[in-house]
CSV table of C-alpha atoms and ligand atoms in Angstrom, one decimal:
chain,number,residue,atom,x,y,z
N,1,UNK,CA,5.1,-3.0,-1.3
N,2,UNK,CA,4.5,-6.4,-2.8
N,3,UNK,CA,0.8,-6.0,-2.8
N,4,UNK,CA,-1.9,-8.2,-4.1
N,5,UNK,CA,-4.9,-6.0,-3.4
N,6,UNK,CA,-7.3,-8.6,-4.6
N,7,UNK,CA,-9.8,-6.7,-2.4
N,8,UNK,CA,-9.2,-5.2,1.0
N,9,UNK,CA,-12.1,-7.3,2.2
N,10,UNK,CA,-11.9,-10.5,0.3
N,11,UNK,CA,-11.3,-13.0,3.1
N,12,UNK,CA,-14.5,-12.6,5.0
N,13,UNK,CA,-18.2,-12.9,4.3
N,14,UNK,CA,-20.5,-10.1,3.3
N,15,UNK,CA,-22.2,-7.8,5.7
N,16,UNK,CA,-24.1,-4.8,4.6
N,17,UNK,CA,-23.6,-1.5,6.2
N,18,UNK,CA,-27.3,-0.9,6.4
N,19,UNK,CA,-27.2,-3.3,9.4
N,20,UNK,CA,-25.2,-0.6,11.2
N,21,UNK,CA,-27.3,2.4,10.3
N,22,UNK,CA,-29.5,2.2,13.3
N,23,UNK,CA,-26.6,2.1,15.7
N,24,UNK,CA,-25.1,5.4,14.5
N,25,UNK,CA,-26.4,8.7,15.5
N,26,UNK,CA,-24.5,11.6,14.0
N,27,UNK,CA,-24.7,14.9,12.3
N,28,UNK,CA,-25.3,14.4,8.6
N,29,UNK,CA,-24.0,16.6,5.7
N,30,UNK,CA,-27.1,18.2,4.3
N,31,UNK,CA,-28.7,16.9,1.1
N,32,UNK,CA,-28.1,20.0,-0.9
N,33,UNK,CA,-24.4,20.0,-0.1
N,34,UNK,CA,-24.2,16.3,-1.2
N,35,UNK,CA,-26.0,17.1,-4.5
N,36,UNK,CA,-23.6,19.9,-5.2
N,37,UNK,CA,-20.8,17.5,-4.4
N,38,UNK,CA,-22.1,15.0,-6.9
N,39,UNK,CA,-22.5,17.6,-9.6
N,40,UNK,CA,-18.9,19.0,-8.9
N,41,UNK,CA,-17.5,15.4,-9.1
N,42,UNK,CA,-19.3,14.7,-12.4
N,43,UNK,CA,-17.9,17.9,-13.9
N,44,UNK,CA,-14.4,17.2,-12.6
N,45,UNK,CA,-14.3,13.6,-13.8
N,46,UNK,CA,-13.2,14.1,-17.5
N,47,UNK,CA,-10.2,16.2,-16.3
N,48,UNK,CA,-9.3,13.7,-13.6
N,49,UNK,CA,-9.3,10.9,-16.2
N,50,UNK,CA,-7.0,12.9,-18.4
N,51,UNK,CA,-4.8,13.7,-15.4
N,52,UNK,CA,-4.5,10.0,-14.6
N,53,UNK,CA,-3.6,9.1,-18.1
N,54,UNK,CA,-0.9,11.7,-18.1
N,55,UNK,CA,0.5,10.4,-14.7
N,56,UNK,CA,0.2,6.9,-16.0
N,57,UNK,CA,2.3,7.7,-19.1
N,58,UNK,CA,5.0,9.3,-16.9
N,59,UNK,CA,5.6,7.0,-14.0
N,60,UNK,CA,8.5,7.5,-11.6
N,61,UNK,CA,10.2,5.1,-9.1
N,62,UNK,CA,10.3,5.8,-5.3
N,63,UNK,CA,12.2,8.9,-4.2
N,64,UNK,CA,12.5,9.9,-7.8
N,65,UNK,CA,8.9,11.2,-8.3
N,66,UNK,CA,10.2,14.7,-9.5
N,67,UNK,CA,7.7,15.3,-12.4
N,68,UNK,CA,4.8,13.8,-10.5
N,69,UNK,CA,5.5,15.9,-7.4
N,70,UNK,CA,5.8,19.1,-9.5
N,71,UNK,CA,2.5,18.4,-11.2
N,72,UNK,CA,0.7,17.7,-7.9
N,73,UNK,CA,2.2,20.8,-6.2
N,74,UNK,CA,1.2,23.0,-9.2
N,75,UNK,CA,-2.4,21.6,-9.1
N,76,UNK,CA,-2.7,22.2,-5.4
N,77,UNK,CA,-1.5,25.8,-5.7
N,78,UNK,CA,-4.0,26.4,-8.5
N,79,UNK,CA,-6.7,25.2,-6.1
N,80,UNK,CA,-5.6,27.8,-3.6
N,81,UNK,CA,-4.1,25.4,-1.0
N,82,UNK,CA,-1.0,26.1,1.1
N,83,UNK,CA,1.7,23.8,-0.4
N,84,UNK,CA,4.9,22.4,1.1
N,85,UNK,CA,7.2,20.4,-1.1
N,86,UNK,CA,10.4,18.2,-0.7
N,87,UNK,CA,9.1,16.4,2.4
N,88,UNK,CA,10.8,13.0,2.7
N,89,UNK,CA,12.5,13.6,-0.6
N,90,UNK,CA,9.7,14.3,-3.1
N,91,UNK,CA,6.7,14.4,-0.8
N,92,UNK,CA,4.1,17.2,-1.2
N,93,UNK,CA,1.6,18.4,1.4
N,94,UNK,CA,-1.4,20.6,0.6
N,95,UNK,CA,-3.3,22.3,3.4
N,96,UNK,CA,-6.9,23.3,2.8
N,97,UNK,CA,-8.0,25.5,5.7
N,98,UNK,CA,-11.8,25.8,5.9
N,99,UNK,CA,-13.6,29.0,6.8
N,100,UNK,CA,-15.0,27.6,10.0
N,101,UNK,CA,-13.3,26.1,13.0
N,102,UNK,CA,-13.1,22.3,13.3
N,103,UNK,CA,-10.7,19.3,13.4
N,104,UNK,CA,-7.8,18.6,11.2
N,105,UNK,CA,-8.0,15.4,9.0
N,106,UNK,CA,-5.5,14.0,6.5
N,107,UNK,CA,-5.9,12.2,3.2
N,108,UNK,CA,-3.0,10.3,1.8
N,109,UNK,CA,-2.0,9.3,-1.8
N,110,UNK,CA,1.2,7.6,-2.9
N,111,UNK,CA,3.3,9.1,-5.7
N,112,UNK,CA,5.5,6.2,-6.9
N,113,UNK,CA,5.4,3.6,-9.6
N,114,UNK,CA,7.1,0.2,-9.9
N,115,UNK,CA,9.9,-1.4,-11.8
N,116,UNK,CA,7.5,-3.2,-14.1
N,117,UNK,CA,7.5,-3.1,-18.0
N,118,UNK,CA,4.0,-2.3,-19.0
N,119,UNK,CA,2.1,-4.8,-21.2
N,120,UNK,CA,-1.4,-3.4,-21.2
N,121,UNK,CA,-1.3,-2.2,-24.8
N,122,UNK,CA,-3.3,1.0,-23.7
N,123,UNK,CA,-2.9,4.1,-25.8
N,124,UNK,CA,-1.4,5.9,-22.8
N,125,UNK,CA,0.8,2.9,-21.7
N,126,UNK,CA,4.2,3.8,-20.2
N,127,UNK,CA,7.3,3.4,-22.3
N,128,UNK,CA,9.5,4.9,-19.5
N,129,UNK,CA,12.7,3.4,-18.3
N,130,UNK,CA,14.5,4.5,-15.2
N,131,UNK,CA,17.7,3.6,-13.3
N,132,UNK,CA,16.7,1.1,-10.6
N,133,UNK,CA,18.3,-0.2,-7.5
N,134,UNK,CA,16.2,-2.5,-5.4
N,135,UNK,CA,17.5,-4.0,-2.1
N,136,UNK,CA,20.7,-5.1,-3.7
N,137,UNK,CA,23.7,-2.9,-4.4
N,138,UNK,CA,24.7,-5.2,-7.3
N,139,UNK,CA,21.6,-4.1,-9.2
N,140,UNK,CA,22.2,-0.4,-8.6
N,141,UNK,CA,21.8,1.7,-11.7
N,142,UNK,CA,20.2,-1.0,-13.9
N,143,UNK,CA,17.7,0.5,-16.4
N,144,UNK,CA,14.2,-1.0,-16.0
N,145,UNK,CA,10.7,-0.4,-17.4
N,146,UNK,CA,8.6,1.6,-15.1
N,147,UNK,CA,4.8,1.4,-14.7
N,148,UNK,CA,2.0,2.5,-12.4
N,149,UNK,CA,1.2,-1.1,-11.8
N,150,UNK,CA,-0.2,-0.6,-8.3
N,151,UNK,CA,-2.7,2.1,-9.4
N,152,UNK,CA,-1.0,5.0,-7.5
N,153,UNK,CA,-1.8,7.1,-10.6
N,154,UNK,CA,-5.5,6.6,-9.9
N,155,UNK,CA,-4.9,7.5,-6.2
N,156,UNK,CA,-3.2,10.8,-7.2
N,157,UNK,CA,-6.0,11.7,-9.6
N,158,UNK,CA,-8.7,10.8,-7.0
N,159,UNK,CA,-7.1,12.7,-4.1
N,160,UNK,CA,-6.5,15.7,-6.3
N,161,UNK,CA,-10.2,15.4,-7.3
N,162,UNK,CA,-11.1,15.5,-3.6
N,163,UNK,CA,-8.9,18.6,-3.1
N,164,UNK,CA,-10.7,20.2,-6.1
N,165,UNK,CA,-14.3,19.6,-5.0
N,166,UNK,CA,-13.7,20.4,-1.4
N,167,UNK,CA,-11.6,23.6,-2.2
N,168,UNK,CA,-14.6,24.9,-4.1
N,169,UNK,CA,-16.5,25.1,-0.8
N,170,UNK,CA,-13.6,26.2,1.3
N,171,UNK,CA,-15.5,28.9,3.2
N,172,UNK,CA,-18.1,26.6,4.6
N,173,UNK,CA,-15.7,23.8,5.6
N,174,UNK,CA,-15.6,23.3,9.4
N,175,UNK,CA,-12.0,22.3,9.8
N,176,UNK,CA,-8.7,21.7,7.9
N,177,UNK,CA,-7.8,19.0,5.4
N,178,UNK,CA,-4.2,18.0,5.0
N,179,UNK,CA,-3.5,16.3,1.6
N,180,UNK,CA,-0.4,14.1,1.9
N,181,UNK,CA,1.2,13.0,-1.4
N,182,UNK,CA,3.8,10.4,-0.3
N,183,UNK,CA,6.8,9.1,-2.2
N,184,UNK,CA,8.3,5.6,-2.2
N,185,UNK,CA,5.4,3.5,-0.8
N,186,UNK,CA,6.8,0.6,-2.9
N,187,UNK,CA,10.2,0.9,-1.2
N,188,UNK,CA,13.3,3.0,-1.5
N,189,UNK,CA,16.5,2.7,-3.6
N,190,UNK,CA,19.2,0.8,-1.8
N,191,UNK,CA,20.9,2.8,0.9
N,192,UNK,CA,18.1,5.5,1.1
N,193,UNK,CA,15.2,6.1,3.5
N,194,UNK,CA,11.8,7.3,2.6
N,195,UNK,CA,8.1,6.6,2.4
N,196,UNK,CA,5.5,7.2,5.2
N,197,UNK,CA,8.1,6.8,8.0
N,198,UNK,CA,10.4,9.5,6.7
N,199,UNK,CA,7.5,11.9,6.0
N,200,UNK,CA,6.3,11.4,9.6
N,201,UNK,CA,9.9,11.9,10.9
N,202,UNK,CA,9.9,15.2,8.9
N,203,UNK,CA,6.7,16.3,10.6
N,204,UNK,CA,3.8,15.5,8.3
N,205,UNK,CA,1.7,14.5,11.3
N,206,UNK,CA,2.3,17.9,13.0
N,207,UNK,CA,1.7,21.6,12.4
N,208,UNK,CA,-1.2,21.1,12.2
N,209,UNK,CA,-1.6,17.6,13.6
N,210,UNK,CA,-4.3,15.6,11.9
N,211,UNK,CA,-6.6,13.8,14.3
N,212,UNK,CA,-7.4,11.1,11.7
N,213,UNK,CA,-6.3,9.9,8.3
N,214,UNK,CA,-8.1,8.4,5.3
N,215,UNK,CA,-6.8,6.6,2.3
N,216,UNK,CA,-7.9,4.1,-0.3
N,217,UNK,CA,-6.3,1.5,-2.6
N,218,UNK,CA,-7.5,0.3,-5.9
N,219,UNK,CA,-7.4,-3.4,-6.9
N,220,UNK,CA,-9.3,-6.1,-8.8
N,221,UNK,CA,-13.1,-5.9,-8.0
N,222,UNK,CA,-16.3,-4.9,-9.7
N,223,UNK,CA,-15.6,-1.3,-10.9
N,224,UNK,CA,-16.8,1.2,-8.4
N,225,UNK,CA,-17.4,-1.2,-5.5
N,226,UNK,CA,-15.9,-0.6,-2.1
N,227,UNK,CA,-14.5,-2.9,0.6
N,228,UNK,CA,-13.3,-2.2,4.1
N,229,UNK,CA,-12.1,-4.0,7.2
N,230,UNK,CA,-13.4,-3.0,10.6
N,231,UNK,CA,-9.9,-3.6,12.2
N,232,UNK,CA,-7.0,-5.4,10.5
N,233,UNK,CA,-6.1,-4.0,7.1
N,234,UNK,CA,-2.7,-4.8,5.7
N,235,UNK,CA,0.0,-7.2,7.0
N,236,UNK,CA,3.4,-6.5,8.4
N,237,UNK,CA,6.1,-7.0,5.7
N,238,UNK,CA,9.6,-8.1,6.5
N,239,UNK,CA,12.0,-9.0,3.7
N,240,UNK,CA,14.9,-11.2,4.8
N,241,UNK,CA,18.1,-12.7,3.7
N,242,UNK,CA,19.2,-16.1,4.9
N,243,UNK,CA,22.8,-17.2,4.4
N,244,UNK,CA,23.8,-20.8,4.9
N,245,UNK,CA,27.5,-21.4,5.2
N,246,UNK,CA,29.1,-24.9,4.6
N,247,UNK,CA,32.4,-25.7,3.1
N,248,UNK,CA,33.3,-25.8,-0.6
N,249,UNK,CA,34.3,-29.1,-2.2
N,250,UNK,CA,34.2,-31.2,-5.4
N,251,UNK,CA,30.8,-32.4,-6.6
N,252,UNK,CA,32.2,-35.9,-6.8
N,253,UNK,CA,33.2,-36.1,-3.1
N,254,UNK,CA,30.7,-34.1,-1.1
N,255,UNK,CA,32.0,-35.7,2.2
N,256,UNK,CA,35.1,-33.6,1.9
N,257,UNK,CA,33.2,-30.4,2.5
N,258,UNK,CA,29.7,-29.4,3.8
N,259,UNK,CA,27.1,-29.1,1.1
N,260,UNK,CA,24.8,-26.1,1.8
N,261,UNK,CA,22.2,-27.1,-0.9
N,262,UNK,CA,20.3,-29.9,0.9
N,263,UNK,CA,20.4,-27.7,4.0
N,264,UNK,CA,18.8,-24.8,2.0
N,265,UNK,CA,16.1,-27.3,0.8
N,266,UNK,CA,15.5,-28.5,4.4
N,267,UNK,CA,15.4,-25.0,5.7
N,268,UNK,CA,12.8,-23.9,3.1
N,269,UNK,CA,10.6,-26.9,4.0
N,270,UNK,CA,11.3,-26.4,7.8
N,271,UNK,CA,10.0,-22.8,7.5
N,272,UNK,CA,6.8,-24.0,6.0
N,273,UNK,CA,6.1,-26.0,9.2
N,274,UNK,CA,5.9,-22.6,11.1
N,275,UNK,CA,2.5,-21.7,9.6
N,276,UNK,CA,1.2,-25.3,9.3
N,277,UNK,CA,2.5,-26.9,12.5
N,278,UNK,CA,3.8,-24.3,15.0
N,279,UNK,CA,1.5,-21.3,15.3
N,280,UNK,CA,-2.0,-21.3,16.8
N,281,UNK,CA,-4.3,-21.3,13.8
N,282,UNK,CA,-7.4,-20.6,15.9
N,283,UNK,CA,-6.0,-17.4,17.5
N,284,UNK,CA,-5.0,-15.7,14.3
N,285,UNK,CA,-4.6,-16.4,10.5
N,286,UNK,CA,-1.2,-18.0,9.8
N,287,UNK,CA,1.8,-16.0,8.7
N,288,UNK,CA,3.0,-16.3,5.1
N,289,UNK,CA,6.7,-17.1,4.4
N,290,UNK,CA,7.8,-17.0,0.8
N,291,UNK,CA,11.3,-17.3,-0.8
N,292,UNK,CA,11.7,-15.1,-3.9
N,293,UNK,CA,15.4,-15.5,-4.7
N,294,UNK,CA,18.2,-18.1,-4.3
N,295,UNK,CA,21.8,-17.4,-5.2
N,296,UNK,CA,24.6,-19.9,-5.1
N,297,UNK,CA,27.4,-21.7,-7.0
N,298,UNK,CA,29.4,-21.2,-10.2
N,299,UNK,CA,29.3,-24.5,-12.1
N,300,UNK,CA,27.9,-28.1,-12.0
N,301,UNK,CA,30.7,-30.0,-10.3
N,302,UNK,CA,31.7,-27.5,-7.6
N,303,UNK,CA,29.7,-27.5,-4.4
N,304,UNK,CA,29.9,-23.9,-3.1
N,305,UNK,CA,30.4,-22.9,0.5
N,306,UNK,CA,27.4,-20.7,0.6
N,307,UNK,CA,23.7,-20.4,-0.4
N,308,UNK,CA,22.0,-17.1,-0.1
N,309,UNK,CA,18.2,-16.9,-0.1
N,310,UNK,CA,15.9,-13.9,0.0
N,311,UNK,CA,12.3,-14.0,1.1
N,312,UNK,CA,9.4,-12.1,2.5
N,313,UNK,CA,7.5,-12.6,5.7
N,314,UNK,CA,3.9,-11.4,6.2
N,315,UNK,CA,2.5,-11.3,9.7
N,316,UNK,CA,-0.7,-9.8,11.2
N,317,UNK,CA,0.4,-8.5,14.6
N,318,UNK,CA,3.6,-7.3,16.3
N,319,UNK,CA,3.6,-10.3,18.6
N,320,UNK,CA,3.2,-12.7,15.7
N,321,UNK,CA,5.9,-10.9,13.8
N,322,UNK,CA,8.4,-11.2,16.7
N,323,UNK,CA,7.5,-14.9,17.3
N,324,UNK,CA,7.8,-15.9,13.6
N,325,UNK,CA,11.1,-14.1,13.1
N,326,UNK,CA,12.7,-16.0,16.1
N,327,UNK,CA,11.3,-19.3,14.6
N,328,UNK,CA,12.8,-18.5,11.2
N,329,UNK,CA,16.2,-18.0,12.9
N,330,UNK,CA,16.0,-21.0,15.1
N,331,UNK,CA,14.8,-23.3,12.2
N,332,UNK,CA,17.6,-22.2,9.9
N,333,UNK,CA,20.5,-22.3,12.4
N,334,UNK,CA,19.4,-25.7,14.0
N,335,UNK,CA,19.0,-27.4,10.6
N,336,UNK,CA,22.4,-26.0,9.4
N,337,UNK,CA,24.0,-27.1,12.7
N,338,UNK,CA,22.7,-30.6,12.2
N,339,UNK,CA,25.2,-31.0,9.3
N,340,UNK,CA,28.0,-28.9,10.9
N,341,UNK,CA,27.1,-25.8,8.8
N,342,UNK,CA,25.8,-22.5,10.1
N,343,UNK,CA,23.0,-20.2,9.0
N,344,UNK,CA,21.9,-16.7,9.8
N,345,UNK,CA,18.7,-14.8,9.0
N,346,UNK,CA,18.8,-11.0,8.6
N,347,UNK,CA,15.8,-8.8,8.3
N,348,UNK,CA,16.4,-6.2,5.6
N,349,UNK,CA,15.7,-2.5,6.0
N,350,UNK,CA,12.3,-1.3,4.9
N,351,UNK,CA,9.9,-3.4,7.0
N,352,UNK,CA,6.3,-2.2,7.3
N,353,UNK,CA,4.2,-2.9,10.4
N,354,UNK,CA,0.7,-4.4,10.2
N,355,UNK,CA,-2.0,-1.7,9.6
N,356,UNK,CA,-5.3,-1.3,11.4
N,357,UNK,CA,-8.5,0.6,10.8
N,358,UNK,CA,-10.2,2.4,13.7
N,359,UNK,CA,-13.3,0.3,14.3
N,360,UNK,CA,-15.3,3.2,15.6
N,361,UNK,CA,-14.5,5.4,12.6
N,362,UNK,CA,-15.4,2.5,10.2
N,363,UNK,CA,-18.7,2.0,11.9
N,364,UNK,CA,-19.5,5.7,11.8
N,365,UNK,CA,-18.4,6.3,8.2
N,366,UNK,CA,-19.6,3.0,6.6
N,367,UNK,CA,-22.9,4.5,5.5
N,368,UNK,CA,-20.9,7.2,3.6
N,369,UNK,CA,-19.0,4.5,1.8
N,370,UNK,CA,-22.2,2.7,0.9
N,371,UNK,CA,-23.8,5.9,-0.4
N,372,UNK,CA,-20.7,6.7,-2.4
N,373,UNK,CA,-20.7,3.5,-4.5
N,374,UNK,CA,-24.4,2.9,-4.4
N,375,UNK,CA,-23.6,-0.8,-3.8
N,376,UNK,CA,-23.1,-2.9,-0.7
N,377,UNK,CA,-19.7,-2.5,0.9
N,378,UNK,CA,-17.8,-5.7,1.3
N,379,UNK,CA,-16.7,-6.1,4.9
N,380,UNK,CA,-13.5,-8.1,5.2
N,381,UNK,CA,-10.8,-8.9,7.6
N,382,UNK,CA,-7.7,-7.6,5.9
N,383,UNK,CA,-5.1,-8.9,3.5
N,384,UNK,CA,-1.5,-10.2,3.4
N,385,UNK,CA,-0.4,-7.3,1.2
N,386,UNK,CA,1.5,-4.6,3.0
N,387,UNK,CA,1.2,-0.8,2.7
N,388,UNK,CA,3.1,1.9,4.6
N,389,UNK,CA,-0.3,3.6,5.2
N,390,UNK,CA,0.1,1.4,8.3
N,391,UNK,CA,2.7,3.8,9.7
N,392,UNK,CA,0.0,6.5,9.9
N,393,UNK,CA,-2.7,4.1,11.2
N,394,UNK,CA,-0.3,3.1,14.1
N,395,UNK,CA,-0.2,6.7,15.2
N,396,UNK,CA,-3.7,8.2,14.6
N,397,UNK,CA,-7.1,6.8,13.9
N,398,UNK,CA,-7.3,5.7,10.3
N,399,UNK,CA,-9.8,4.5,7.7
N,400,UNK,CA,-8.2,2.7,4.7
N,401,UNK,CA,-10.6,1.1,2.2
N,402,UNK,CA,-10.5,-0.8,-1.2
N,403,UNK,CA,-11.9,0.4,-4.5
N,404,UNK,CA,-12.7,-2.1,-7.2
N,405,UNK,CA,-11.3,-1.0,-10.6
N,406,UNK,CA,-11.7,-4.0,-12.9
N,407,UNK,CA,-13.1,-2.7,-16.3
N,408,UNK,CA,-16.5,-4.0,-17.4
N,409,UNK,CA,-16.3,-7.2,-19.4
N,410,UNK,CA,-13.4,-8.7,-17.3
N,411,UNK,CA,-14.2,-11.2,-14.5
N,412,UNK,CA,-12.7,-9.5,-11.4
N,413,UNK,CA,-11.7,-12.9,-10.0
N,414,UNK,CA,-9.5,-13.4,-13.1
N,415,UNK,CA,-8.3,-9.8,-13.5
N,416,UNK,CA,-4.6,-9.1,-13.5
N,417,UNK,CA,-3.6,-8.2,-10.0
N,418,UNK,CA,-1.7,-5.1,-8.7
N,419,UNK,CA,2.0,-5.3,-9.8
N,420,UNK,CA,1.1,-7.2,-12.9
N,421,UNK,CA,2.4,-5.7,-16.2
N,422,UNK,CA,-1.2,-6.0,-17.4
N,423,UNK,CA,-2.9,-4.4,-14.4
N,424,UNK,CA,-5.9,-2.3,-15.5
N,425,UNK,CA,-7.8,0.5,-13.8
N,426,UNK,CA,-11.3,1.4,-15.0
N,427,UNK,CA,-11.5,5.2,-15.2
N,428,UNK,CA,-15.2,5.0,-14.3
N,429,UNK,CA,-14.2,4.0,-10.8
N,430,UNK,CA,-12.4,7.3,-10.2
N,431,UNK,CA,-15.5,9.4,-9.4
N,432,UNK,CA,-16.6,6.7,-6.8
N,433,UNK,CA,-13.2,7.1,-5.1
N,434,UNK,CA,-13.5,10.9,-5.1
N,435,UNK,CA,-17.1,10.7,-3.7
N,436,UNK,CA,-16.1,8.2,-1.0
N,437,UNK,CA,-13.1,10.2,0.3
N,438,UNK,CA,-15.1,13.5,0.0
N,439,UNK,CA,-18.1,12.2,1.9
N,440,UNK,CA,-16.1,10.6,4.7
N,441,UNK,CA,-14.1,13.8,5.1
N,442,UNK,CA,-17.2,16.1,5.1
N,443,UNK,CA,-19.0,13.8,7.5
N,444,UNK,CA,-16.0,13.6,9.8
N,445,UNK,CA,-15.7,17.4,9.9
N,446,UNK,CA,-19.5,17.9,10.3
N,447,UNK,CA,-19.2,15.7,13.4
N,448,UNK,CA,-16.2,17.6,14.8
N,449,UNK,CA,-14.1,14.5,14.5
N,450,UNK,CA,-16.5,12.5,16.7
N,451,UNK,CA,-15.1,14.1,19.8
U,501,ZN,ZN1,2.0,-1.9,-4.7
U,502,ZN,ZN1,0.1,0.3,-3.7
């Protein structure tokens, strides 16, 4: 939802995982096995690229990923996995039971695309339109362009690639891998539920229960480089509506009513004193408060009774979230009250909590990430983008990392970000994603889930 995955690790300095090698003692996956893995990934890559282009050309909005889910389920069945469909609307789960006993681990990919009209000019660009209803019933049913502008097409191809190369050595796998293909990461149509939370409610983390979960997200960055945070990954996201109610009057005699416009202006500025003046900037990075929509009025000389504003709040912990929400409410109602008006702030459905990596898992698996890309891994401290992968990471140990996908010849710092109609994914980064998820999974299983 509303990501800008510049890099999962952009906000901190560089540290190289080799620093950590000496502190980790663990079973390693044998060299021959890794060579076979690399060969299998090389052989699978052309087909995965073709698959991504096909998915890219046929994007579907949240809870409507019918074709995509069918394609994923068919591919998983072809690979010999046990497949369940229609979990949390269009969700698909593939179970790969290894021939040897061991832990259960999950890998997650999203299925959904965004209401964005593609402008990449690629030969496989999407021309699809679909009925869209965001968080506003008044928009329900509007036809919009649809695009895989967050790179979930790449995630699907990568995770199917992992299923393929690990299924090929099923008999020797010490444990079970649960492949979770989740709908509606970008949000649900108005009035519906979905995403990670609904899949969890419908039992995706049970029978068998994974002891850990892995996932990745593509974004601007040198193609094939990886980034990870040792703790905080994605921010909590809360979308809100503020309604300021005054009293309608003529534009020529405002004193005969209560004008909500200056109050809206004061409230927007008042809110910006929360990050700059009210929260402890040493304890935690500041929250982000942004207004994305203002609705009010009908014509120039009528002061309306009401102004309605929509915005998004990004916070980094549960405590910061609760604190800032109460400050948003207090600021709005006290400023409105100062002019005899009233204001209320409502949090819309579809909030995501802040997400965290399991520090111990990151430290143990970082050498695998480094080996997968062949380049230093950027260690960062999380982003203000949100992702409902956080729902899993709040329940079981998780590892979520970033994969740079900016094509060669484009400066990653200037690349179009996720959700842009010009967002590009370099196909050459796909095998790095497959290798990284395969290696962390094999290593986790070889170490019996670090129990
Ligand atoms: Zn997104
Ligand atoms: Zn995304």
